[in-house]
């Protein structure tokens, strides 16, 4: 599956919903893991550019997600990529775009530090 890098340089990104473990199987509650056995997290962010605002649901490995991300926390997205997906469930074809980041890092601590004179 081809991954397309997403440019975040002109975007303001804030947490829209606190991170949650990504669920692999809703019936069993099984948590999704990456190929190395690391827990994957789902983070919803408000991705705002000068032209539009969207809510993106993205996946990131748990060690790459800052602690204590609450709604409204400004964040940086490292290594954000988009991938098209398609599947068939109960005879219906579905498709969309999946977003994945290497890290979701809080910018709140950096913003609250006093600047050196």
PDB file of C-alpha atoms in Angstrom:
ATOM      1  CA  UNK A   1       0.000   0.000   0.000  1.00  0.00           C
ATOM      2  CA  UNK A   2       1.444   3.358  -1.025  1.00  0.00           C
ATOM      3  CA  UNK A   3       1.969   5.912   1.734  1.00  0.00           C
ATOM      4  CA  UNK A   4       1.742   9.615   0.927  1.00  0.00           C
ATOM      5  CA  UNK A   5       3.556  12.063   3.232  1.00  0.00           C
ATOM      6  CA  UNK A   6       1.329  14.788   4.685  1.00  0.00           C
ATOM      7  CA  UNK A   7       2.818  18.283   4.966  1.00  0.00           C
ATOM      8  CA  UNK A   8       2.022  19.778   8.378  1.00  0.00           C
ATOM      9  CA  UNK A   9       4.168  22.925   8.143  1.00  0.00           C
ATOM     10  CA  UNK A  10       1.238  25.332   7.599  1.00  0.00           C
ATOM     11  CA  UNK A  11      -1.209  23.483   9.845  1.00  0.00           C
ATOM     12  CA  UNK A  12      -2.328  24.058  13.394  1.00  0.00           C
ATOM     13  CA  UNK A  13      -3.004  20.720  15.057  1.00  0.00           C
ATOM     14  CA  UNK A  14      -4.845  20.198  18.353  1.00  0.00           C
ATOM     15  CA  UNK A  15      -6.164  17.118  20.118  1.00  0.00           C
ATOM     16  CA  UNK A  16      -9.896  16.661  19.464  1.00  0.00           C
ATOM     17  CA  UNK A  17     -10.244  13.467  21.527  1.00  0.00           C
ATOM     18  CA  UNK A  18      -7.810  11.951  24.011  1.00  0.00           C
ATOM     19  CA  UNK A  19      -5.758   8.967  22.784  1.00  0.00           C
ATOM     20  CA  UNK A  20      -7.307   5.520  23.124  1.00  0.00           C
ATOM     21  CA  UNK A  21      -5.830   2.073  22.451  1.00  0.00           C
ATOM     22  CA  UNK A  22      -6.692   1.037  18.893  1.00  0.00           C
ATOM     23  CA  UNK A  23      -9.146  -1.862  18.850  1.00  0.00           C
ATOM     24  CA  UNK A  24      -8.318  -4.655  16.407  1.00  0.00           C
ATOM     25  CA  UNK A  25     -11.473  -6.704  16.990  1.00  0.00           C
ATOM     26  CA  UNK A  26     -14.587  -5.025  18.407  1.00  0.00           C
ATOM     27  CA  UNK A  27     -16.180  -8.352  19.292  1.00  0.00           C
ATOM     28  CA  UNK A  28     -13.320  -9.481  21.538  1.00  0.00           C
ATOM     29  CA  UNK A  29     -11.879  -6.090  22.510  1.00  0.00           C
ATOM     30  CA  UNK A  30      -8.457  -7.186  21.237  1.00  0.00           C
ATOM     31  CA  UNK A  31      -5.981  -4.274  21.131  1.00  0.00           C
ATOM     32  CA  UNK A  32      -4.098  -3.651  17.852  1.00  0.00           C
ATOM     33  CA  UNK A  33      -0.329  -4.126  17.835  1.00  0.00           C
ATOM     34  CA  UNK A  34       2.220  -3.195  15.191  1.00  0.00           C
ATOM     35  CA  UNK A  35       4.606  -5.719  13.613  1.00  0.00           C
ATOM     36  CA  UNK A  36       6.995  -5.306  16.588  1.00  0.00           C
ATOM     37  CA  UNK A  37       4.302  -5.998  19.178  1.00  0.00           C
ATOM     38  CA  UNK A  38       3.935  -2.346  20.226  1.00  0.00           C
ATOM     39  CA  UNK A  39       0.438  -1.177  21.214  1.00  0.00           C
ATOM     40  CA  UNK A  40      -1.158   1.169  18.681  1.00  0.00           C
ATOM     41  CA  UNK A  41      -3.131   4.216  19.775  1.00  0.00           C
ATOM     42  CA  UNK A  42      -5.905   6.134  18.030  1.00  0.00           C
ATOM     43  CA  UNK A  43      -5.765   9.920  18.358  1.00  0.00           C
ATOM     44  CA  UNK A  44      -8.331  12.309  16.898  1.00  0.00           C
ATOM     45  CA  UNK A  45      -6.914  15.715  16.019  1.00  0.00           C
ATOM     46  CA  UNK A  46      -8.251  18.960  14.609  1.00  0.00           C
ATOM     47  CA  UNK A  47      -6.081  19.663  11.555  1.00  0.00           C
ATOM     48  CA  UNK A  48      -6.483  23.308  10.597  1.00  0.00           C
ATOM     49  CA  UNK A  49      -4.970  25.000   7.538  1.00  0.00           C
ATOM     50  CA  UNK A  50      -5.711  28.519   6.279  1.00  0.00           C
ATOM     51  CA  UNK A  51      -8.320  27.048   3.896  1.00  0.00           C
ATOM     52  CA  UNK A  52     -10.101  24.375   5.965  1.00  0.00           C
ATOM     53  CA  UNK A  53     -10.445  22.468   9.217  1.00  0.00           C
ATOM     54  CA  UNK A  54     -10.832  18.701   9.464  1.00  0.00           C
ATOM     55  CA  UNK A  55     -10.960  16.130  12.226  1.00  0.00           C
ATOM     56  CA  UNK A  56      -8.477  13.350  11.469  1.00  0.00           C
ATOM     57  CA  UNK A  57      -8.401  10.015  13.250  1.00  0.00           C
ATOM     58  CA  UNK A  58      -4.836   8.782  13.174  1.00  0.00           C
ATOM     59  CA  UNK A  59      -2.866   5.835  14.478  1.00  0.00           C
ATOM     60  CA  UNK A  60       0.467   6.098  16.279  1.00  0.00           C
ATOM     61  CA  UNK A  61       2.563   3.679  18.359  1.00  0.00           C
ATOM     62  CA  UNK A  62       1.989   4.154  22.097  1.00  0.00           C
ATOM     63  CA  UNK A  63       5.613   5.159  22.897  1.00  0.00           C
ATOM     64  CA  UNK A  64       5.298   7.993  20.335  1.00  0.00           C
ATOM     65  CA  UNK A  65       2.209   9.520  21.959  1.00  0.00           C
ATOM     66  CA  UNK A  66       2.845  12.164  24.633  1.00  0.00           C
ATOM     67  CA  UNK A  67       1.386  11.551  28.079  1.00  0.00           C
ATOM     68  CA  UNK A  68      -1.667  13.515  29.218  1.00  0.00           C
ATOM     69  CA  UNK A  69      -2.969  14.634  25.832  1.00  0.00           C
ATOM     70  CA  UNK A  70      -6.335  16.255  26.515  1.00  0.00           C
ATOM     71  CA  UNK A  71      -8.822  17.933  24.195  1.00  0.00           C
ATOM     72  CA  UNK A  72      -7.394  21.243  22.960  1.00  0.00           C
ATOM     73  CA  UNK A  73      -3.735  20.364  23.531  1.00  0.00           C
ATOM     74  CA  UNK A  74      -1.601  21.681  20.649  1.00  0.00           C
ATOM     75  CA  UNK A  75       0.494  18.877  19.143  1.00  0.00           C
ATOM     76  CA  UNK A  76       3.131  18.218  16.514  1.00  0.00           C
ATOM     77  CA  UNK A  77       2.688  15.242  14.183  1.00  0.00           C
ATOM     78  CA  UNK A  78       5.934  13.541  13.218  1.00  0.00           C
ATOM     79  CA  UNK A  79       6.053  11.371  10.106  1.00  0.00           C
ATOM     80  CA  UNK A  80       2.379  11.769   9.211  1.00  0.00           C
ATOM     81  CA  UNK A  81       1.390   9.712   6.164  1.00  0.00           C
ATOM     82  CA  UNK A  82      -1.909   8.952   4.433  1.00  0.00           C
ATOM     83  CA  UNK A  83      -2.806   5.594   2.890  1.00  0.00           C
ATOM     84  CA  UNK A  84      -5.859   4.719   0.821  1.00  0.00           C
ATOM     85  CA  UNK A  85      -7.751   1.612   1.921  1.00  0.00           C
ATOM     86  CA  UNK A  86     -10.619  -0.482   0.602  1.00  0.00           C
ATOM     87  CA  UNK A  87     -12.425  -3.535   1.932  1.00  0.00           C
ATOM     88  CA  UNK A  88     -15.631  -5.452   1.563  1.00  0.00           C
ATOM     89  CA  UNK A  89     -17.861  -6.249   4.530  1.00  0.00           C
ATOM     90  CA  UNK A  90     -21.210  -8.024   4.227  1.00  0.00           C
ATOM     91  CA  UNK A  91     -21.198  -7.467   0.475  1.00  0.00           C
ATOM     92  CA  UNK A  92     -20.631  -3.724   0.732  1.00  0.00           C
ATOM     93  CA  UNK A  93     -17.433  -2.124  -0.489  1.00  0.00           C
ATOM     94  CA  UNK A  94     -15.992   0.553   1.756  1.00  0.00           C
ATOM     95  CA  UNK A  95     -13.011   2.819   1.202  1.00  0.00           C
ATOM     96  CA  UNK A  96     -11.247   5.737   2.807  1.00  0.00           C
ATOM     97  CA  UNK A  97      -7.947   7.229   3.846  1.00  0.00           C
ATOM     98  CA  UNK A  98      -6.021   6.058   6.908  1.00  0.00           C
ATOM     99  CA  UNK A  99      -3.595   8.386   8.664  1.00  0.00           C
ATOM    100  CA  UNK A 100      -0.570   7.197  10.623  1.00  0.00           C
ATOM    101  CA  UNK A 101       2.079   9.142  12.514  1.00  0.00           C
ATOM    102  CA  UNK A 102       5.374   8.111  14.062  1.00  0.00           C
ATOM    103  CA  UNK A 103       4.686  10.451  17.002  1.00  0.00           C
ATOM    104  CA  UNK A 104       2.080  12.824  18.419  1.00  0.00           C
ATOM    105  CA  UNK A 105       3.980  15.248  20.644  1.00  0.00           C
ATOM    106  CA  UNK A 106       2.451  17.799  22.991  1.00  0.00           C
ATOM    107  CA  UNK A 107       3.452  21.396  22.333  1.00  0.00           C
ATOM    108  CA  UNK A 108       1.803  22.613  25.571  1.00  0.00           C
ATOM    109  CA  UNK A 109       4.992  22.299  27.652  1.00  0.00           C
ATOM    110  CA  UNK A 110       7.017  24.214  25.067  1.00  0.00           C
ATOM    111  CA  UNK A 111       4.383  26.961  24.884  1.00  0.00           C
ATOM    112  CA  UNK A 112       4.279  27.435  28.679  1.00  0.00           C
ATOM    113  CA  UNK A 113       8.074  27.722  29.133  1.00  0.00           C
ATOM    114  CA  UNK A 114       9.286  31.308  29.517  1.00  0.00           C
ATOM    115  CA  UNK A 115      11.500  32.465  26.683  1.00  0.00           C
ATOM    116  CA  UNK A 116      15.114  33.271  27.464  1.00  0.00           C
ATOM    117  CA  UNK A 117      16.030  36.918  27.087  1.00  0.00           C
TER     118      UNK A 117
END
